[in-house]
Coordinates of C-alpha atoms in Angstrom, one line a residue:
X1 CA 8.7 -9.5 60.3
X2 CA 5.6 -8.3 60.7
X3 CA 6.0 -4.6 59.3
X4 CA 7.7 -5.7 56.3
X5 CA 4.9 -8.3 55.6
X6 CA 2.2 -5.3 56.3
X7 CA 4.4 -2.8 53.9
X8 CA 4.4 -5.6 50.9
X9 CA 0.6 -6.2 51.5
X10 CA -0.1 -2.0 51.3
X11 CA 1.9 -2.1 48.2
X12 CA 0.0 -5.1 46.4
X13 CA -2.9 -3.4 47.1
X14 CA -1.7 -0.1 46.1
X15 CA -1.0 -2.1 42.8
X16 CA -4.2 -3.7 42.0
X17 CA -6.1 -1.0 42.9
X18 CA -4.0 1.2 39.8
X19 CA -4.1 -1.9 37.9
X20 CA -8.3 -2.0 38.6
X21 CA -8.5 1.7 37.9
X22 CA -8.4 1.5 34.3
X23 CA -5.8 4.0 33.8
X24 CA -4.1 2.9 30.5
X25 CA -0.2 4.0 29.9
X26 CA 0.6 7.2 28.6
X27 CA 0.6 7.6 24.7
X28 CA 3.8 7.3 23.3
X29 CA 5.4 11.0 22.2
X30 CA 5.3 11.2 18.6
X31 CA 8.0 11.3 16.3
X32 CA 8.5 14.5 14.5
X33 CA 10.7 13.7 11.4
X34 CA 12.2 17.1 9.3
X35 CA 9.5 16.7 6.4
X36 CA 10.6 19.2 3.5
X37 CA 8.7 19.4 0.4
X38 CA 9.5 17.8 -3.1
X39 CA 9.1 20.0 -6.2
X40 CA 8.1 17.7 -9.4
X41 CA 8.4 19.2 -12.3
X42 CA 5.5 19.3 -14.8
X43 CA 6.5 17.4 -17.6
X44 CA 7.9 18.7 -21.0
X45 CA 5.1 19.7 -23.0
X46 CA 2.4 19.7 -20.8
X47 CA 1.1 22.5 -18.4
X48 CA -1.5 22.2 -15.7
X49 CA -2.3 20.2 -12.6
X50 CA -0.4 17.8 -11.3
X51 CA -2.5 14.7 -10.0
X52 CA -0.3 12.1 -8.0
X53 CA -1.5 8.5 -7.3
X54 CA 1.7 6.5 -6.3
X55 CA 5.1 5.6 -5.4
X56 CA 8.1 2.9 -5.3
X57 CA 11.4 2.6 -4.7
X58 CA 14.1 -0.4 -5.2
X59 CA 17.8 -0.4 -6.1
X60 CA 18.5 2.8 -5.1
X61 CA 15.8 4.6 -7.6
X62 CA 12.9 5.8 -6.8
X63 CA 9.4 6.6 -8.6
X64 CA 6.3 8.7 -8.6
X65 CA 3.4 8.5 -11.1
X66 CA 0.2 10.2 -11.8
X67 CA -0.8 12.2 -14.3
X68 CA -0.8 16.3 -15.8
X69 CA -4.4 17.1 -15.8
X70 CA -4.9 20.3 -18.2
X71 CA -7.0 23.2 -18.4
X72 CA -9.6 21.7 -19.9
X73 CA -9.9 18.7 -17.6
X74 CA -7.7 16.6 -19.7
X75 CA -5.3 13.5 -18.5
X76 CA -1.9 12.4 -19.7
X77 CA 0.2 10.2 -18.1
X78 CA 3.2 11.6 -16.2
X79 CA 6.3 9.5 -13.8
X80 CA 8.9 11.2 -12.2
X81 CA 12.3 9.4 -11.3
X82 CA 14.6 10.2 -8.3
X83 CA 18.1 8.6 -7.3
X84 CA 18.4 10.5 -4.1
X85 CA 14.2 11.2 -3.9
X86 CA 15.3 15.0 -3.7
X87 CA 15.7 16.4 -7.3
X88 CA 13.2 14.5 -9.9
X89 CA 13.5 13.8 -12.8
X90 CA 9.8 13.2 -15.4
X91 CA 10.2 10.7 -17.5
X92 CA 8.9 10.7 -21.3
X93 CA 6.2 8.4 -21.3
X94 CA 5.3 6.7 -24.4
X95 CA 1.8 5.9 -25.4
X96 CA 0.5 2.8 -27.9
X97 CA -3.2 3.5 -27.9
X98 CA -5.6 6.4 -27.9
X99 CA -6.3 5.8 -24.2
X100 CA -2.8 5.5 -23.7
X101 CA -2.3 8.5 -24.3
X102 CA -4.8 9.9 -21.3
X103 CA -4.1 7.1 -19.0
X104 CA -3.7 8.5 -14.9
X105 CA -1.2 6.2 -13.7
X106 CA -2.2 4.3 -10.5
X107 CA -0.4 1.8 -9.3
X108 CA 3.6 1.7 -9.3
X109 CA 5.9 -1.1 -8.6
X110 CA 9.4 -1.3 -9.1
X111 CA 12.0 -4.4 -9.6
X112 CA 15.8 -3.9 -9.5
X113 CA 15.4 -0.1 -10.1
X114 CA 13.1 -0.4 -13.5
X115 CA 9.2 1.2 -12.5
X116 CA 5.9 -0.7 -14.2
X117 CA 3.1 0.7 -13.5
X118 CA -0.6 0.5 -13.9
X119 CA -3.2 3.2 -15.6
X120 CA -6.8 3.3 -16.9
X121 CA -8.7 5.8 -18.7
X122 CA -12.8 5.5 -18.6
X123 CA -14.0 5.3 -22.2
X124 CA -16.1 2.9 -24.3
X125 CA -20.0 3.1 -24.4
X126 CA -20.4 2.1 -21.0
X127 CA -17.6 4.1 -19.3
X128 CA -15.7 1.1 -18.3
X129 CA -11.9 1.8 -17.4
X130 CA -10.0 1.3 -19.9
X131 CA -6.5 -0.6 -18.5
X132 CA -2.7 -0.8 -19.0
X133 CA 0.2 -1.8 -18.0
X134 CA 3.6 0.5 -18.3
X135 CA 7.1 -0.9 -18.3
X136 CA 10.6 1.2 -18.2
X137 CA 12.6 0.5 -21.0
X138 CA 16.4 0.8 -21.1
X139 CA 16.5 4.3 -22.5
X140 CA 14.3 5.3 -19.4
X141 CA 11.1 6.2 -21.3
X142 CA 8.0 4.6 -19.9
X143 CA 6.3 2.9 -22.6
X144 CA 2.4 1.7 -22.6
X145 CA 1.7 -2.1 -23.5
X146 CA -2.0 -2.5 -24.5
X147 CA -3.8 -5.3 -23.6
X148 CA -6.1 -7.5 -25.0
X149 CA -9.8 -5.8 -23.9
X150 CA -10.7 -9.3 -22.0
X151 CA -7.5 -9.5 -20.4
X152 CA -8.9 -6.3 -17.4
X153 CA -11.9 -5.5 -18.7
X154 CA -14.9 -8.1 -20.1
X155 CA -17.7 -8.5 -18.5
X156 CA -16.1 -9.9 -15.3
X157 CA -14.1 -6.6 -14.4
X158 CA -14.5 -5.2 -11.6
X159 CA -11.2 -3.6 -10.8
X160 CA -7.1 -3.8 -11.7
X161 CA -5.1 -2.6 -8.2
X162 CA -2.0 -2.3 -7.1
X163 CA 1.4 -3.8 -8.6
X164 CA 4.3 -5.4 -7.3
X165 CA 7.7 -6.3 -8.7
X166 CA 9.7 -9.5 -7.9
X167 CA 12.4 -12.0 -8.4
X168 CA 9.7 -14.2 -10.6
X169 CA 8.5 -10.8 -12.4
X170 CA 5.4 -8.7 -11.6
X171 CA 2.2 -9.6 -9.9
X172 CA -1.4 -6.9 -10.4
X173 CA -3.7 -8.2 -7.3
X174 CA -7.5 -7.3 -8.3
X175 CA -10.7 -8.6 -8.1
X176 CA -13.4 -9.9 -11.0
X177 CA -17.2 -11.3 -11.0
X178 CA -15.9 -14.2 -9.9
X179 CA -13.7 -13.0 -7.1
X180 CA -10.4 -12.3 -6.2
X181 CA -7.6 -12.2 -9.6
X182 CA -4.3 -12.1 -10.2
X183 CA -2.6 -10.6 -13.2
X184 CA 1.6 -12.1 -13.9
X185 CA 4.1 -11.5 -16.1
X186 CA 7.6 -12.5 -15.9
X187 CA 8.7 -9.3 -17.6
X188 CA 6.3 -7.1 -17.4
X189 CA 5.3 -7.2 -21.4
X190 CA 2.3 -9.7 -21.6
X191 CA 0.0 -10.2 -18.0
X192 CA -1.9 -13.2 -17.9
X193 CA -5.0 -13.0 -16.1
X194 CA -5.4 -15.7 -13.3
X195 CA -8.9 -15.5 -11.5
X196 CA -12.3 -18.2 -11.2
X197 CA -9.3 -20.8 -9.7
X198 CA -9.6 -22.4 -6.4
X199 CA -8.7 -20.2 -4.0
X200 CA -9.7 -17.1 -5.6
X201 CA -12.9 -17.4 -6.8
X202 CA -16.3 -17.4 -4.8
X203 CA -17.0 -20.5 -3.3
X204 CA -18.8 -22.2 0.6
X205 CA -16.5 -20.0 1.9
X206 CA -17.8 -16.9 0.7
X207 CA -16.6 -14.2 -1.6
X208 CA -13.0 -12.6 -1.2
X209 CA -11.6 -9.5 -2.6
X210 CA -7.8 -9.1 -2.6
X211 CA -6.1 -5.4 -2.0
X212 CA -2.8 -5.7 -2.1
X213 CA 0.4 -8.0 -3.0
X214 CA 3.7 -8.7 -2.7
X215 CA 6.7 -11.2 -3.8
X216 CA 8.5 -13.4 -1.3
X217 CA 10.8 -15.4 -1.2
X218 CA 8.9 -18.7 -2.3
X219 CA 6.8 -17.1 -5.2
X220 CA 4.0 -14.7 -4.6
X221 CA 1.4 -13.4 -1.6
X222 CA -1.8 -11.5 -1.6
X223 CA -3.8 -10.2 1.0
X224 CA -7.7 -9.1 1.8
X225 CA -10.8 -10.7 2.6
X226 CA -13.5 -12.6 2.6
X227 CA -17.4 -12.1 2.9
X228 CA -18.9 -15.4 4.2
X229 CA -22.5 -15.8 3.2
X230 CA -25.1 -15.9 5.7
X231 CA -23.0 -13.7 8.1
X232 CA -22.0 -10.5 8.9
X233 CA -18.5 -8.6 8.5
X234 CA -15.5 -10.2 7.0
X235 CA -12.4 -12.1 8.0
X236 CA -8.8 -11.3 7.0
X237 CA -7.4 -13.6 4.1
X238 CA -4.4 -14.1 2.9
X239 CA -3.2 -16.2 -0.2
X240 CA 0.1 -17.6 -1.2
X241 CA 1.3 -19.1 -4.3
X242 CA 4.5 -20.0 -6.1
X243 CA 4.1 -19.5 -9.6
X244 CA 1.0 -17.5 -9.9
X245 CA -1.1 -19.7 -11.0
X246 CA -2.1 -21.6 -8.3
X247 CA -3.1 -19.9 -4.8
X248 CA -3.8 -21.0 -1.3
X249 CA -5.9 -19.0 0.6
X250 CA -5.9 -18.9 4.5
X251 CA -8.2 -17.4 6.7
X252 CA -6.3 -15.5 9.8
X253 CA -8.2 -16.6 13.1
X254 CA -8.9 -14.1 15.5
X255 CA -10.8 -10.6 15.4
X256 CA -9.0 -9.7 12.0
X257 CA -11.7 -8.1 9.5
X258 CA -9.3 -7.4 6.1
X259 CA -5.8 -7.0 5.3
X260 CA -5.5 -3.8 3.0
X261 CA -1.6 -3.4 3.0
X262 CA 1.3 -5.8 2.6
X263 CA 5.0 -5.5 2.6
X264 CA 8.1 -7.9 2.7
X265 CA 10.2 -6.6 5.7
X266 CA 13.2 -8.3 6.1
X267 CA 12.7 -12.0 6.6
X268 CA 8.8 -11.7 7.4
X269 CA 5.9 -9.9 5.9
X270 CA 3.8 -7.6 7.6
X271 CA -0.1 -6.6 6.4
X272 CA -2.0 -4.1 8.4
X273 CA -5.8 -3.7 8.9
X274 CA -9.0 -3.5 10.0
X275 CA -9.2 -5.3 13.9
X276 CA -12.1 -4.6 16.3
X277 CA -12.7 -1.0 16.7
X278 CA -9.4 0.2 14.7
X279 CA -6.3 -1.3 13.0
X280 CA -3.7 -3.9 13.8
X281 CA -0.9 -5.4 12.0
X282 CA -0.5 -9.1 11.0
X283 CA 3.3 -10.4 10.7
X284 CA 4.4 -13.7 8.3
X285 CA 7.1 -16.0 8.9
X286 CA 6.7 -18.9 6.1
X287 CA 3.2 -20.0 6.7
X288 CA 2.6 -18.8 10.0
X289 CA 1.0 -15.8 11.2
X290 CA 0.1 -14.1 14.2
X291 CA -1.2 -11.0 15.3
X292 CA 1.2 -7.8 16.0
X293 CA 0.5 -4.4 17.8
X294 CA -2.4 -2.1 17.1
X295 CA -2.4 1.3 15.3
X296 CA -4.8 4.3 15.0
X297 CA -7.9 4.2 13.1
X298 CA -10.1 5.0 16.1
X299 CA -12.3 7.9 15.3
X300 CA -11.4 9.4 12.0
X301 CA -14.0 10.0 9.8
X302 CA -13.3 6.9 8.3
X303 CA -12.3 3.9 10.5
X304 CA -10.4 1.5 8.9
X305 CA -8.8 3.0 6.2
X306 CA -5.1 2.2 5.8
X307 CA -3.6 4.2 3.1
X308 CA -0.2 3.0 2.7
X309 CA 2.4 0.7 4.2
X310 CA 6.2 0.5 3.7
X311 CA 9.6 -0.7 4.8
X312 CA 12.6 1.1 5.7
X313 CA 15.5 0.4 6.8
X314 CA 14.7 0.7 10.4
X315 CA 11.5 -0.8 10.6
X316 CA 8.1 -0.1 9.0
X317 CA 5.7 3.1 8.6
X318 CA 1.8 3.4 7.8
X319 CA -0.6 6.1 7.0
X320 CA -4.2 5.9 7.7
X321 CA -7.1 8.2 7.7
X322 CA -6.7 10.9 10.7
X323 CA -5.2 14.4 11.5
X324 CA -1.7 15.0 10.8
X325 CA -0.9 14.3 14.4
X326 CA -2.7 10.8 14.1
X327 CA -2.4 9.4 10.6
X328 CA 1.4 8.4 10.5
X329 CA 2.3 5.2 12.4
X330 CA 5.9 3.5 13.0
X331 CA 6.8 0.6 14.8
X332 CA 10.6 -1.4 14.2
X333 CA 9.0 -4.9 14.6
X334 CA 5.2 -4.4 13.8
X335 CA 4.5 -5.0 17.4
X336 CA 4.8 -2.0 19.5
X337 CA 3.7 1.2 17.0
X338 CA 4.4 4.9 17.7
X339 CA 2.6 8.0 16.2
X340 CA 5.1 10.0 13.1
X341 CA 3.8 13.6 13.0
X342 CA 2.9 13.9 9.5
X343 CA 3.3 17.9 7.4
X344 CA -0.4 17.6 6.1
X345 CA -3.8 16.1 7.3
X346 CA -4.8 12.8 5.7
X347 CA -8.4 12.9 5.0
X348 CA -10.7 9.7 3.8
X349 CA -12.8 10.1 0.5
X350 CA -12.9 8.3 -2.6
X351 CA -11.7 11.8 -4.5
X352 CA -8.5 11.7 -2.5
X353 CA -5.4 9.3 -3.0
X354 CA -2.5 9.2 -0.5
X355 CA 1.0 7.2 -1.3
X356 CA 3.8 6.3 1.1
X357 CA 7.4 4.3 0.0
X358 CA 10.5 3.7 1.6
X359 CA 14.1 2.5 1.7
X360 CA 16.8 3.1 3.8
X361 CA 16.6 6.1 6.3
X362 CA 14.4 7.9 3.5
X363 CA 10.3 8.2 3.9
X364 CA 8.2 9.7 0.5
X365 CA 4.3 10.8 1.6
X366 CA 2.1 11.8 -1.1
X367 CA -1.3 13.4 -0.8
X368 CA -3.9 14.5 -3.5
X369 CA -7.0 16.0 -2.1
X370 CA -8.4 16.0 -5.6
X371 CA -7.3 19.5 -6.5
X372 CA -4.2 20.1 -5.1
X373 CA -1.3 17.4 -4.9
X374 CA 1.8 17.5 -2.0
X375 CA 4.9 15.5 -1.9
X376 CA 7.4 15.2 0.9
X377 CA 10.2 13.2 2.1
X378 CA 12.1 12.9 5.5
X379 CA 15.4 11.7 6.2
X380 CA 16.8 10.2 9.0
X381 CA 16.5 7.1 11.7
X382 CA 13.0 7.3 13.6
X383 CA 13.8 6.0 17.2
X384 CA 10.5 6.1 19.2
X385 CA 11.3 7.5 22.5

């Protein structure tokens, strides 16, 4: 007995002293989807650059908007509408106001298979954006509804973000003087502003800002952060509410810094972003959440940055700031991520924009550098090896 006994105590050693050497696993092999390029065609009318800020896709439709910038450094407002996210469609857009009609479309959202969307055009004497909202109508033109100046702007703006569709209607997640806001409508028509409430505004517990949102299936959710006075950093936040008007915020425990992306997966909800040195996912199950796996962000000329999260079909895919080797990220329950080899570099600045959507086995990346604007798609299951 004593040579077996001997062998077992070699190999325990053997073990800790691998364990001890600090050797981490090997990198997962990245996957490599079949990314082809999407041609959009400049709308009817218009000639010049195309500048693309965002994407959605629900109900088998899916979206792109932006805007045609001209010769002479003009904006108009441009969408383009897909039902297989190969051949595209632009649709007519239809402008109520003078800024209307030079509105760059930002933000897209999309509720069973009709796109709002948000856009803003600086103007005024003080060079304030200038916001509205955009809603598909039934003859597929996307037509503007201007909004009261107060309603974004005022002397409390600070900024309008992104939008998201739901079975309550739409929800903008912003921020204003006071703090975080909301913006809801049940159709899409008339957005009520919701900010300076408990829970959003500035209070003891320091000043939040709110990036993202999206509906579930008990009302509403919005993620971010919050500043507390007296200390450095932030802490992840996220904020729940059933009707819109009232909202719960929570602060996530751990080494969570902000939350910049959110999206309903299934039965949970996943946000990704800023943990210690790089990023990390958070995942939602009613009320509860806890931390998931950790993704990229080391090293790139801008830590941190998430650009874009989205669901498919077989599990969920992010894009941050990196190379094209290193900005893609996959993972199929938020916990263990793998690397997507992307067609282009994803560079950080705030004169660049980069989209990402999702459904099914299909994958839409956009990326605007500022002068020139790519769009591609892949197809197909992504198993990580």
């Amino acid at each position: 007995m004593r040579r077996p006994l001997a062998v077992l105590g070699l190999l325990v050693v053997l073990l800790a002293a691998c364990r001890s050497s600090g050797r981490a696993e090997p990198a997962p092999e990245p996957l490599r989807p079949a990314w082809q390029p999407i041609a959009l065609p400049v709308p009817p009318g218009l000639s010049g650059r195309l500048a693309l800020r965002d994407a959605a896709a629900c109900a088998g439709r899916w979206f792109v908007v932006g805007a045609v910038v001209d010769a002479a450094g003009a904006t108009h407002p441009a969408a383009w509408s897909s039902a297989d996210a190969a051949t595209w469609t632009a649709l007519r857009p239809v402008p109520r106001s003078p800024y209307g009609e030079e509105n760059v479309l930002t933000a897209a959202g999309c509720r069973d298979g009709r796109l709002a969307a948000v856009g803003g055009k600086s103007g005024g004497v003080h060079g304030n954006p200038r916001i509205s909202t955009w809603r598909q109508v039934a003859d597929g033109s996307l037509v503007e509804v201007p909004a009261e100046f107060e309603v974004f702007g005022g002397a409390d703006a600070v900024n309008a973000g992104r939008i998201a569709g739901g079975p309550r209607g739409w929800l903008i997640s912003g921020n204003r003087a006071t703090g975080a806001a909301a913006w809801v409508s049940p159709d899409g028509v008339d957005f009520r502003l919701v900010s300076a409430v408990p829970g959003l505004a500035t209070d003891a517990g320091g000043r939040p800002w709110a990036a993202d949102g999206t509906a579930t299936e008990s009302g509403w959710l919005m993620v971010g952060s919050v500043l507390s006075s007296g200390r450095t950093g932030s802490a992840a936040v996220v904020w729940s509410s059933a009707d819109g008007s009232a909202w719960r915020r929570a602060v996530l425990p751990g080494a969570a810094e902000d939350l910049q992306r959110v999206v309903r997966a299934g039965d949970r909800t996943v946000a990704v972003g800023r943990r210690g040195d790089g990023l990390g996912a958070w995942l939602g199950e009613g009320d509860a959440w806890r931390p998931g796996g950790g993704l990229g962000g080391v090293g790139t000329d801008s830590p941190g940055r998430v650009w874009g999260l989205a669901a498919r079909g077989d599990g969920l895919w992010a894009v941050v700031a990196g190379s094209a080797a290193g900005a893609g990220w996959f993972s199929a329950d938020g916990v263990r991520w793998s690397p997507v080899a992307l067609p282009v570099a994803v560079p950080a600045g705030s004169d660049r924009t980069v989209a990402v959507t999702a459904a099914g086995e299909v994958a839409l990346l956009l990326v605007d550098d500022g002068g020139r604007a790519e769009a591609w798609s892949a197809r197909g299951p992504w198993r990580p090896a």
